[in-house]
Coordinates of C-alpha atoms and ligand atoms in Angstrom, one line a residue:
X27 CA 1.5 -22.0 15.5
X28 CA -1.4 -24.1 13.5
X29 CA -1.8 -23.3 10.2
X30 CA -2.4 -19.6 8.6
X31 CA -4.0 -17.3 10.5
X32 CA -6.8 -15.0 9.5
X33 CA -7.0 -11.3 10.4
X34 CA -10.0 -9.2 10.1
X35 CA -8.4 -5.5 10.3
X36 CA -11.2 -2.8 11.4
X37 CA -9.6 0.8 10.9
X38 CA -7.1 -0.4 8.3
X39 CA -6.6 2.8 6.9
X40 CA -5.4 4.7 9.9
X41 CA -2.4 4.7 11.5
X42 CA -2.6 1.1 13.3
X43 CA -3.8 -0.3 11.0
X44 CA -1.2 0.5 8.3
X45 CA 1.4 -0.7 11.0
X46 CA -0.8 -3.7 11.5
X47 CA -0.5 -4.8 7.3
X48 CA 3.3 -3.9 7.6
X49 CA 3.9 -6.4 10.1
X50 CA 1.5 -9.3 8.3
X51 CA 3.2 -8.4 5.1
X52 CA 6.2 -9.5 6.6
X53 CA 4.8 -13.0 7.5
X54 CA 2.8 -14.2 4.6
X55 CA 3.7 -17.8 5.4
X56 CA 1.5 -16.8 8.7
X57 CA -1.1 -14.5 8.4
X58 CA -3.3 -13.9 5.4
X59 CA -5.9 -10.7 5.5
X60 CA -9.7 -11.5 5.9
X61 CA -10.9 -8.2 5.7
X62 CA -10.0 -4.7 6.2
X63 CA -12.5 -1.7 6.7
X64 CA -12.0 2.3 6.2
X65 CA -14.1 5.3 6.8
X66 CA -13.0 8.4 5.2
X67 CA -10.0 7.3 2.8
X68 CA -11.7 4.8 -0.2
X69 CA -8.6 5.5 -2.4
X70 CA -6.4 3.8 0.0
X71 CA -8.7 1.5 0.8
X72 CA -8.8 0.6 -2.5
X73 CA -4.9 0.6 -2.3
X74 CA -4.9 -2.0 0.4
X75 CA -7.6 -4.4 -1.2
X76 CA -5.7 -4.5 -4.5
X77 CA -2.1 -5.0 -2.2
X78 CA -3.9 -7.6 0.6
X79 CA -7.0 -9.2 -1.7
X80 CA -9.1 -9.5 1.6
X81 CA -12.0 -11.3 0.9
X82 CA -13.9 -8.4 2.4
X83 CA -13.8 -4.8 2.7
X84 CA -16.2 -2.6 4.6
X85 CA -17.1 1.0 4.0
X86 CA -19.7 3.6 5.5
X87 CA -22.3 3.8 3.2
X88 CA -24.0 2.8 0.3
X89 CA -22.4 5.3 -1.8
X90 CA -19.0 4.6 -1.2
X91 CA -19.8 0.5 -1.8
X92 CA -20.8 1.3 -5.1
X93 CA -17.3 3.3 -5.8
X94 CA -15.0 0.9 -4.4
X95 CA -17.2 -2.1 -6.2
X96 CA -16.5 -0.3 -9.6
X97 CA -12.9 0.7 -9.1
X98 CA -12.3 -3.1 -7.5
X99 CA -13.9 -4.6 -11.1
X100 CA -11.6 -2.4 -12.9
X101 CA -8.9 -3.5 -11.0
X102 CA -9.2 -7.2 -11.0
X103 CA -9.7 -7.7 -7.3
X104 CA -12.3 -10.2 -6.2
X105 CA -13.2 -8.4 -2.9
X106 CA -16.7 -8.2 -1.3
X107 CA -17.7 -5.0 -0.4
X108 CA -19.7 -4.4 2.6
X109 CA -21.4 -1.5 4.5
X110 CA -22.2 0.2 7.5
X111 CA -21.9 -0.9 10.9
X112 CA -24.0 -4.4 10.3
X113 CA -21.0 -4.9 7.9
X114 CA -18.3 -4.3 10.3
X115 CA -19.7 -6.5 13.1
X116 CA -20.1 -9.3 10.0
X117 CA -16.5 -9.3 9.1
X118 CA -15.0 -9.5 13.1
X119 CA -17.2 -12.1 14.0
X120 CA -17.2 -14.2 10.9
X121 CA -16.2 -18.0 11.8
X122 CA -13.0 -18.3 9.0
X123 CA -11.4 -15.5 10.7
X124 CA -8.5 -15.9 13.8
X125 CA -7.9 -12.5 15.0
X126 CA -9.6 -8.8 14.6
X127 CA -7.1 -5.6 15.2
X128 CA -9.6 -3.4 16.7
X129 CA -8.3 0.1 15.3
X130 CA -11.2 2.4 14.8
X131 CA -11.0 5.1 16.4
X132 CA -13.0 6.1 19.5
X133 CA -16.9 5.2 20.4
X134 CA -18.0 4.0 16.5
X135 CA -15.4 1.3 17.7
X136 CA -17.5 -0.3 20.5
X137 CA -19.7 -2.1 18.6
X138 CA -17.6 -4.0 16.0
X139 CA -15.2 -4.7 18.7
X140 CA -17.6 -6.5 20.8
X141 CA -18.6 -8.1 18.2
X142 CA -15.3 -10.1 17.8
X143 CA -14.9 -10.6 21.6
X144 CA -18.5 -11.9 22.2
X145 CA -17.4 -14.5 18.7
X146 CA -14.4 -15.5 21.0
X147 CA -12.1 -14.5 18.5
X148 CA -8.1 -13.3 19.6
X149 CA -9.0 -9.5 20.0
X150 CA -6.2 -7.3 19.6
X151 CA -7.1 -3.9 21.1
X152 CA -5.9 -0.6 20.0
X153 CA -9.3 0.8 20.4
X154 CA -9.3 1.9 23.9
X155 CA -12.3 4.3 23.9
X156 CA -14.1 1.2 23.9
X157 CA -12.8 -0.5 26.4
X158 CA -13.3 2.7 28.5
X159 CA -16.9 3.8 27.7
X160 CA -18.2 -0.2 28.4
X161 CA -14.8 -1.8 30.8
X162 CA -17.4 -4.2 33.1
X163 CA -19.7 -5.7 30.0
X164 CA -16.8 -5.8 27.9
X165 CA -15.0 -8.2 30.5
X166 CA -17.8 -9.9 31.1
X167 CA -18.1 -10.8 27.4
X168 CA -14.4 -12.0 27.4
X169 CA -15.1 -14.1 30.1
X170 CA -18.2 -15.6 29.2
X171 CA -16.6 -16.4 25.4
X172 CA -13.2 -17.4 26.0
X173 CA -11.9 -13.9 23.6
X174 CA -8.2 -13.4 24.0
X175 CA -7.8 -10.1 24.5
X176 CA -4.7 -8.5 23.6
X177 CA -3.3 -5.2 24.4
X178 CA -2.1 -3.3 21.9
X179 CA -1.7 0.4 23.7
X180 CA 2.3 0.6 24.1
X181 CA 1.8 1.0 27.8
X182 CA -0.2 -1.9 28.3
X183 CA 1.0 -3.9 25.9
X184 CA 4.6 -3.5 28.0
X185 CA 2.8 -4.2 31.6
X186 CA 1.0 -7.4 30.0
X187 CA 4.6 -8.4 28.9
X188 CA 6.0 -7.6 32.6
X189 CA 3.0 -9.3 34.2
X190 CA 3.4 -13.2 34.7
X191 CA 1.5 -15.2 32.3
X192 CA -1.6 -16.2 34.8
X193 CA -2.5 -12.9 36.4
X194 CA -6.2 -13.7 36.4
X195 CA -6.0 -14.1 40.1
X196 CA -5.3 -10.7 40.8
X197 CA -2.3 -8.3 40.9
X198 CA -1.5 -8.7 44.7
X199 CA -2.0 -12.5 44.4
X200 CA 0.8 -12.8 42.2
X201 CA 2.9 -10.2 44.1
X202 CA 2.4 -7.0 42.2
X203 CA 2.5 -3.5 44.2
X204 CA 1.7 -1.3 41.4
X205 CA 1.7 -0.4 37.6
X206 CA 3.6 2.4 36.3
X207 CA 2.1 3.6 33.5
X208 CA 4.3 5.6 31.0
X209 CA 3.5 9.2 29.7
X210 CA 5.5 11.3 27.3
X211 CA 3.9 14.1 28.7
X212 CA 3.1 15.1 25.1
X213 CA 4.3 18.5 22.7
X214 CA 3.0 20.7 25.7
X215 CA 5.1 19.2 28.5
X216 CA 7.3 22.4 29.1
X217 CA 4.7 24.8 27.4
X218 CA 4.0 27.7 30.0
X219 CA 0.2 26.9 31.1
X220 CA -0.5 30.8 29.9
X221 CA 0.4 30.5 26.5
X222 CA -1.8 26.8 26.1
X223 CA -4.5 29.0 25.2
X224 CA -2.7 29.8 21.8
X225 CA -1.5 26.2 20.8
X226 CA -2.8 25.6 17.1
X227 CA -4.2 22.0 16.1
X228 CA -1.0 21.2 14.2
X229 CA 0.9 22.0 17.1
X230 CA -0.8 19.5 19.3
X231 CA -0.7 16.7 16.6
X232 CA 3.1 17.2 16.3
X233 CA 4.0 14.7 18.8
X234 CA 8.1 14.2 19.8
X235 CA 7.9 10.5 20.0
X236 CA 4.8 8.9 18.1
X237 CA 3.6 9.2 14.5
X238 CA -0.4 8.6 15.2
X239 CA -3.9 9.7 14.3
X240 CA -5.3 13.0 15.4
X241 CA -7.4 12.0 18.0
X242 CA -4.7 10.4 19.6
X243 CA -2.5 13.1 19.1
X244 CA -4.9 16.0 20.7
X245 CA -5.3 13.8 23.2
X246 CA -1.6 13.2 24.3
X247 CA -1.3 16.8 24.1
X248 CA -3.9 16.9 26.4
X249 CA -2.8 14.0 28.8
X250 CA -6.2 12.2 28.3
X251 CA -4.6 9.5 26.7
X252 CA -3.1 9.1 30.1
X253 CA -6.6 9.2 31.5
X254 CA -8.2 7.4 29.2
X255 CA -5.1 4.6 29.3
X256 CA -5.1 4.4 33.5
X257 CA -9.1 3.4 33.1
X258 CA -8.1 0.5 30.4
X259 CA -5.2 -0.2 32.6
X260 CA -7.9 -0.3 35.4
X261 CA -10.2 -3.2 33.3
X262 CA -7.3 -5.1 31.5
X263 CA -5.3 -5.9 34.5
X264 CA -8.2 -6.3 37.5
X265 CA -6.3 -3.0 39.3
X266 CA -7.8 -0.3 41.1
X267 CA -7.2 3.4 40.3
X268 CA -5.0 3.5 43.6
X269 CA -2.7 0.7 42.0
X270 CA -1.4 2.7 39.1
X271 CA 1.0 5.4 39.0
X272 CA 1.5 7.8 35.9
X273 CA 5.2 8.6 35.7
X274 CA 6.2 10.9 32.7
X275 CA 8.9 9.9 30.8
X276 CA 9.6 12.0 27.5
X277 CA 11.9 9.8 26.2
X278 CA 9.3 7.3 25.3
X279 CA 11.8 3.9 25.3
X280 CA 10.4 2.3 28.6
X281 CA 7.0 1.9 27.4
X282 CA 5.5 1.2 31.2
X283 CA 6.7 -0.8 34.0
X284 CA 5.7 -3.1 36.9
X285 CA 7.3 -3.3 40.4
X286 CA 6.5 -5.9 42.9
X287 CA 6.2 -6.5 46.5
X288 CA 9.8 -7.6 46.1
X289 CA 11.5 -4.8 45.5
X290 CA 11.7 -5.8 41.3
X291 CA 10.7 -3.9 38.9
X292 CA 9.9 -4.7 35.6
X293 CA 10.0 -2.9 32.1
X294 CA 9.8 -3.4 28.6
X295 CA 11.9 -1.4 26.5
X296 CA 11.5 -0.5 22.7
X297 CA 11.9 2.1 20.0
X298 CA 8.6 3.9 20.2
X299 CA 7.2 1.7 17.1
X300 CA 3.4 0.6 17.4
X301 CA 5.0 -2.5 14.7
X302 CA 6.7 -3.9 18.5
X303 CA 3.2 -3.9 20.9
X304 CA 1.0 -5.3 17.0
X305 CA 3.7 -8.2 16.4
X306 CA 3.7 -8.7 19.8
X307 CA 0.2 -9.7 20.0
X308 CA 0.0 -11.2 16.5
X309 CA 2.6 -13.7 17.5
X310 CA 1.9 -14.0 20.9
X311 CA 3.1 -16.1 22.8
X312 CA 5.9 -16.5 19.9
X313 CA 7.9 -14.1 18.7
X314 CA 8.2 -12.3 15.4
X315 CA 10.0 -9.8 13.5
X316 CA 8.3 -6.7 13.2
X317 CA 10.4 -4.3 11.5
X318 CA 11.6 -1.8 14.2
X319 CA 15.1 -1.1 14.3
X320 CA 17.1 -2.6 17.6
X321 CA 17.0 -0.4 20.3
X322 CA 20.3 1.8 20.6
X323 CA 21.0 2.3 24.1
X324 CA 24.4 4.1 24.0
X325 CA 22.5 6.6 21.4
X326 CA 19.9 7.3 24.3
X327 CA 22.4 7.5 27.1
X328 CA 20.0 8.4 29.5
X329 CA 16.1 8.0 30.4
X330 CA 14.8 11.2 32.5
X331 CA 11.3 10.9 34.8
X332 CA 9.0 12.9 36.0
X333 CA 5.7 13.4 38.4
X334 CA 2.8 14.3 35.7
X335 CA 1.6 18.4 36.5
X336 CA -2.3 18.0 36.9
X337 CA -2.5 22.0 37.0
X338 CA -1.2 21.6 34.2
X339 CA -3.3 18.5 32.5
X340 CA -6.9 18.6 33.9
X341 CA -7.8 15.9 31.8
X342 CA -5.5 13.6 33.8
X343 CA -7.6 14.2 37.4
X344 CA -10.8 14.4 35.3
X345 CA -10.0 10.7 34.3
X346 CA -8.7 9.6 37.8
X347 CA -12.1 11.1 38.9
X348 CA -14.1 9.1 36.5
X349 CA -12.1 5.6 37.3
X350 CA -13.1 6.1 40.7
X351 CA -16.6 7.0 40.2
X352 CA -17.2 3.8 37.9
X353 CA -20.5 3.6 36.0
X354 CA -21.4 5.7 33.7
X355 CA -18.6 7.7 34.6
X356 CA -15.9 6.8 32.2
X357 CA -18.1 6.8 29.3
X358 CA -19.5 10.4 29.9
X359 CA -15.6 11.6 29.9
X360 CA -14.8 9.7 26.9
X361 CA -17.5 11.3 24.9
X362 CA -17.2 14.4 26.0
X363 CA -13.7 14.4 24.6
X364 CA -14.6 12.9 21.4
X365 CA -16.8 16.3 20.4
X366 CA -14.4 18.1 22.5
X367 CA -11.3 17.4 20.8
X368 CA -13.0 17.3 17.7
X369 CA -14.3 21.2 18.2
X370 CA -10.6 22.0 19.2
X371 CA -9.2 20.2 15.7
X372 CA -12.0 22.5 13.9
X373 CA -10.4 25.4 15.9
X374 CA -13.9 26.2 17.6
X375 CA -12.7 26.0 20.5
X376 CA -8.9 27.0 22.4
X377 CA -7.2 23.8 23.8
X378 CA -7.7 24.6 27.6
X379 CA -11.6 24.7 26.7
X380 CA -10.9 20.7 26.0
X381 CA -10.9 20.1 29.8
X382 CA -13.8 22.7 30.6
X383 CA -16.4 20.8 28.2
X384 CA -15.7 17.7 30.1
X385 CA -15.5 18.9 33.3
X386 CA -18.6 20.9 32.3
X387 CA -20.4 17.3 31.1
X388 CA -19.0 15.1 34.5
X389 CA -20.7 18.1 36.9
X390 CA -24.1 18.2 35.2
X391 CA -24.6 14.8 34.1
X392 CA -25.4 12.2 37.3
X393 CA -23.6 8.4 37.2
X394 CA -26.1 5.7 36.7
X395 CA -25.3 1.9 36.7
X396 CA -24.3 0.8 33.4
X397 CA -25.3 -3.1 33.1
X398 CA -26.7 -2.5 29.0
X399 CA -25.0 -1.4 26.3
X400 CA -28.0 0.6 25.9
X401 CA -27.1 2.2 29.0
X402 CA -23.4 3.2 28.0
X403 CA -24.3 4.4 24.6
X404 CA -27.3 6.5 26.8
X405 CA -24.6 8.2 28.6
X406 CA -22.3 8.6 25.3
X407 CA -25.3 10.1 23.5
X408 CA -26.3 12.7 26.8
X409 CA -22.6 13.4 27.4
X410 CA -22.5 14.3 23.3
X411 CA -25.4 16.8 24.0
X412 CA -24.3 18.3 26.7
X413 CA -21.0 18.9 25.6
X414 CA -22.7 20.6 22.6
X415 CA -24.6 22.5 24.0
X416 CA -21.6 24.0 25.6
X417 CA -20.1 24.5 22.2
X418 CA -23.2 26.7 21.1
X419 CA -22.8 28.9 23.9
X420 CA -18.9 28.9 24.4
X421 CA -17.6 27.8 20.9
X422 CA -16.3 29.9 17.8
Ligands
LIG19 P1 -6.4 7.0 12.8 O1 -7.3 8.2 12.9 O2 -5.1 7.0 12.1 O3 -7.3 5.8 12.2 C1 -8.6 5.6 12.6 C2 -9.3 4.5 11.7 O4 -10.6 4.4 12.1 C3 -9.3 4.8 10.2 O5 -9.1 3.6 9.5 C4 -10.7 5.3 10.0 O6 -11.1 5.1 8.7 C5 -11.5 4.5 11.0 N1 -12.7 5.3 11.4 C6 -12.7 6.6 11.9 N2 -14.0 6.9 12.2 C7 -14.7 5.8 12.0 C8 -16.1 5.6 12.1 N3 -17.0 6.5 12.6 N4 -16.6 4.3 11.7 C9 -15.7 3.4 11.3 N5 -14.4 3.6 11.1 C10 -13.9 4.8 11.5 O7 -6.3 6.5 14.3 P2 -5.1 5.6 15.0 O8 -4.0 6.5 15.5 O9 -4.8 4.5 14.1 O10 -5.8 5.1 16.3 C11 -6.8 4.0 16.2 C12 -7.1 3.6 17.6 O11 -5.9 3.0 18.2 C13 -7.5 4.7 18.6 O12 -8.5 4.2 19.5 C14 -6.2 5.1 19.3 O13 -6.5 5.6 20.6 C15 -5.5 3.7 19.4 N6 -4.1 3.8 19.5 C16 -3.3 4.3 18.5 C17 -2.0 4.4 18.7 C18 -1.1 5.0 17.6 O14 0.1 5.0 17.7 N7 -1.7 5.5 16.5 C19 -1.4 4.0 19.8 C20 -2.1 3.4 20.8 C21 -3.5 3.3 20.7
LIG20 MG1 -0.5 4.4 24.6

């Protein structure tokens, strides 16, 4: 390793990015905070600037720069404060910094992320929704700058571990039959499909395995984490829809697999701990304590698996539909989730109805080439109407 490195953290305040500053405060001889951003929670925002001294911190609007300012002066903290999505793209792009975690959630993601690959920095992904809505430009911009891009979903974090280390010329080039991709099968696995329509939004978001943010919760419940994660799959690892398999597998300790022409099968094992997939990437390719607990196999005894139930789980043909339709395709779905899940978290609408608002979206709206980002945020902004237009007739 040369020298400290410098990590921009977008999404600090959430979920991965708390685990993210857990694993760099464990290292301060290697990694050293450059900036961190939040949305909605300034007070821990605040928190984290006093603990981290970033030299930046970015917040939504004017309003909220002018709190945090103040309460930064009263604390002694020399932070900048920035704003607004100008100021997020500023602080993953800036030249002093290494390495961006990319942890906002969903489509106000895409931008800021890009941003860091397109400056060629180490991209660490957790933000898959962006991945999704833009997969072909936001290859081509690793490609043309030289980003390293780093997976930081569980899943693929695991294949990218069980993949060898130049799989750029293809996954049947270097022997690989197919992906198996992991899936808890979420809170609902064994819920009878008639009483879904009764599930409350703190039911969904209590997930067995995982401790995560909502969005990511609703949409484990729903499986289209597994849809959304089989399209990253699809663009991190140059497979086809064909070449990746969804196995559930409620115990959440193989966190995905690969199995060869040979007959081998790989897998990476772990206590379901996002600190393993972030220190993982941080270090990579060294290694570096993150924290989790060793894995207790003997306290497991036994790992159970399952075909996924797409009665059941809609969402998981919906996204096998959009993969194969390509385009616009993935980024309609992906949006139409965003305001669906969101409706369902604001109880307007019943969890079942998540699947019919996006199936409603992918059947009206047509797939066009995407070759702009213009383009893909077209498609996110007619998929967002769409979808709420459904709301006003169907929702609560
Ligand atoms: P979270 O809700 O806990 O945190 C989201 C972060 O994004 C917060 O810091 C919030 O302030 C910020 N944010 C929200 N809306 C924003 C907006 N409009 N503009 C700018 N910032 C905004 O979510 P999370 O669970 O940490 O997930 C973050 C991303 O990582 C998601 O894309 C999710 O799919 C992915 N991911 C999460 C996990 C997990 O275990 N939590 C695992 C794999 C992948
Ligand atoms: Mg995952």
């Amino acid at each position: 390793m040369s020298g400290l490195q410098r990590i921009t953290v977008l999404g600090a305040t959430g979920s991965i990015g708390l685990s993210t500053l857990d694993v760099i405060a464990r290292h301060p001889e290697r990694y050293q905070v450059f900036a961190l951003s939040g949305y909605s929670r300034l007070s821990e925002l605040l928190a984290l600037c006093v603990r981290h001294s970033p030299s930046y911190a970015v917040v939504p609007s004017a309003e909220a720069a002018q709190q945090l300012r103040a309460d930064l002066r009263a604390a002694g903290s020399a932070t900048e404060v920035l704003v607004g999505e100008a100021g997020l793209c500023q602080v993953a792009a800036a030249p002093e910094v290494d390495a961006v975690m990319a942890a906002i959630v969903g489509a106000a993601g895409l931008r800021p992320t890009l941003a860091a690959v397109e400056a060629g920095k180490k991209v660490l992904l957790a933000n898959k929704e962006a991945l999704v809505m833009s997969g072909a430009l936001f290859m081509q911009a690793v490609r043309r700058s030289g980003a390293v891009l780093l997976p930081i979903d569980s899943e693929h974090n695991a294949i990218f571990q069980c993949l060898p280390g130049d799989f750029s010329r293809g996954l049947p080039q270097v022997g690989v039959r197919r992906i198996l991709l992991t899936a808890s099968g979420g809170p609902f696995r064994q819920t009878p499909q008639s009483e879904l329509a009764a599930v409350t939004p703190e039911q969904a978001c209590a997930h067995p395995n995982w401790s995560m943010g909502r969005k990511i919760s609703v949409d484990s419940a729903s499986m289209m984490n597994k849809g959304l994660e089989l399209i990253e799959a699809c663009w991190l690892f140059d497979a086809r829809p064909a070449q990746i398999e969804v196995v559930v597998h409620p115990q959440s300790v193989i966190h995905s697999l690969v199995d060869y022409v040979d007959g081998s099968v790989l897998a990476q094992l772990g206590n379901p701990d996002m600190r393993t997939p972030i220190a993982n990437a941080l270090a990579w390719p060294e290694r570096i304590d993150s924290g989790v607990a060793p894995l207790d196999l003997f306290a497991i005894a036994r790992l159970d698996f399952q075909a996924p139930d797409e009665q059941r789980f809609p969402c998981l043909r919906l996204s096998r539909e959009a993969a194969d339709a390509g385009g616009s395709a993935p980024a309609l779905l992906n949006a139409a989730n965003e305001v669906a899940v969101a409706a369902f978290l604001e109880r307007r609408i019943r969890f079942p109805e998540i699947a019919s608002m996006i199936e409603h979206v992918l059947d009206r709206e047509p797939v066009v080439a995407v070759d702009t980002l213009d383009a893909v945020f077209t498609a996110d902004r007619q998929a967002r109407l769409l979808a709420e237009q459904w709301l006003s007739r169907h929702g609560r």
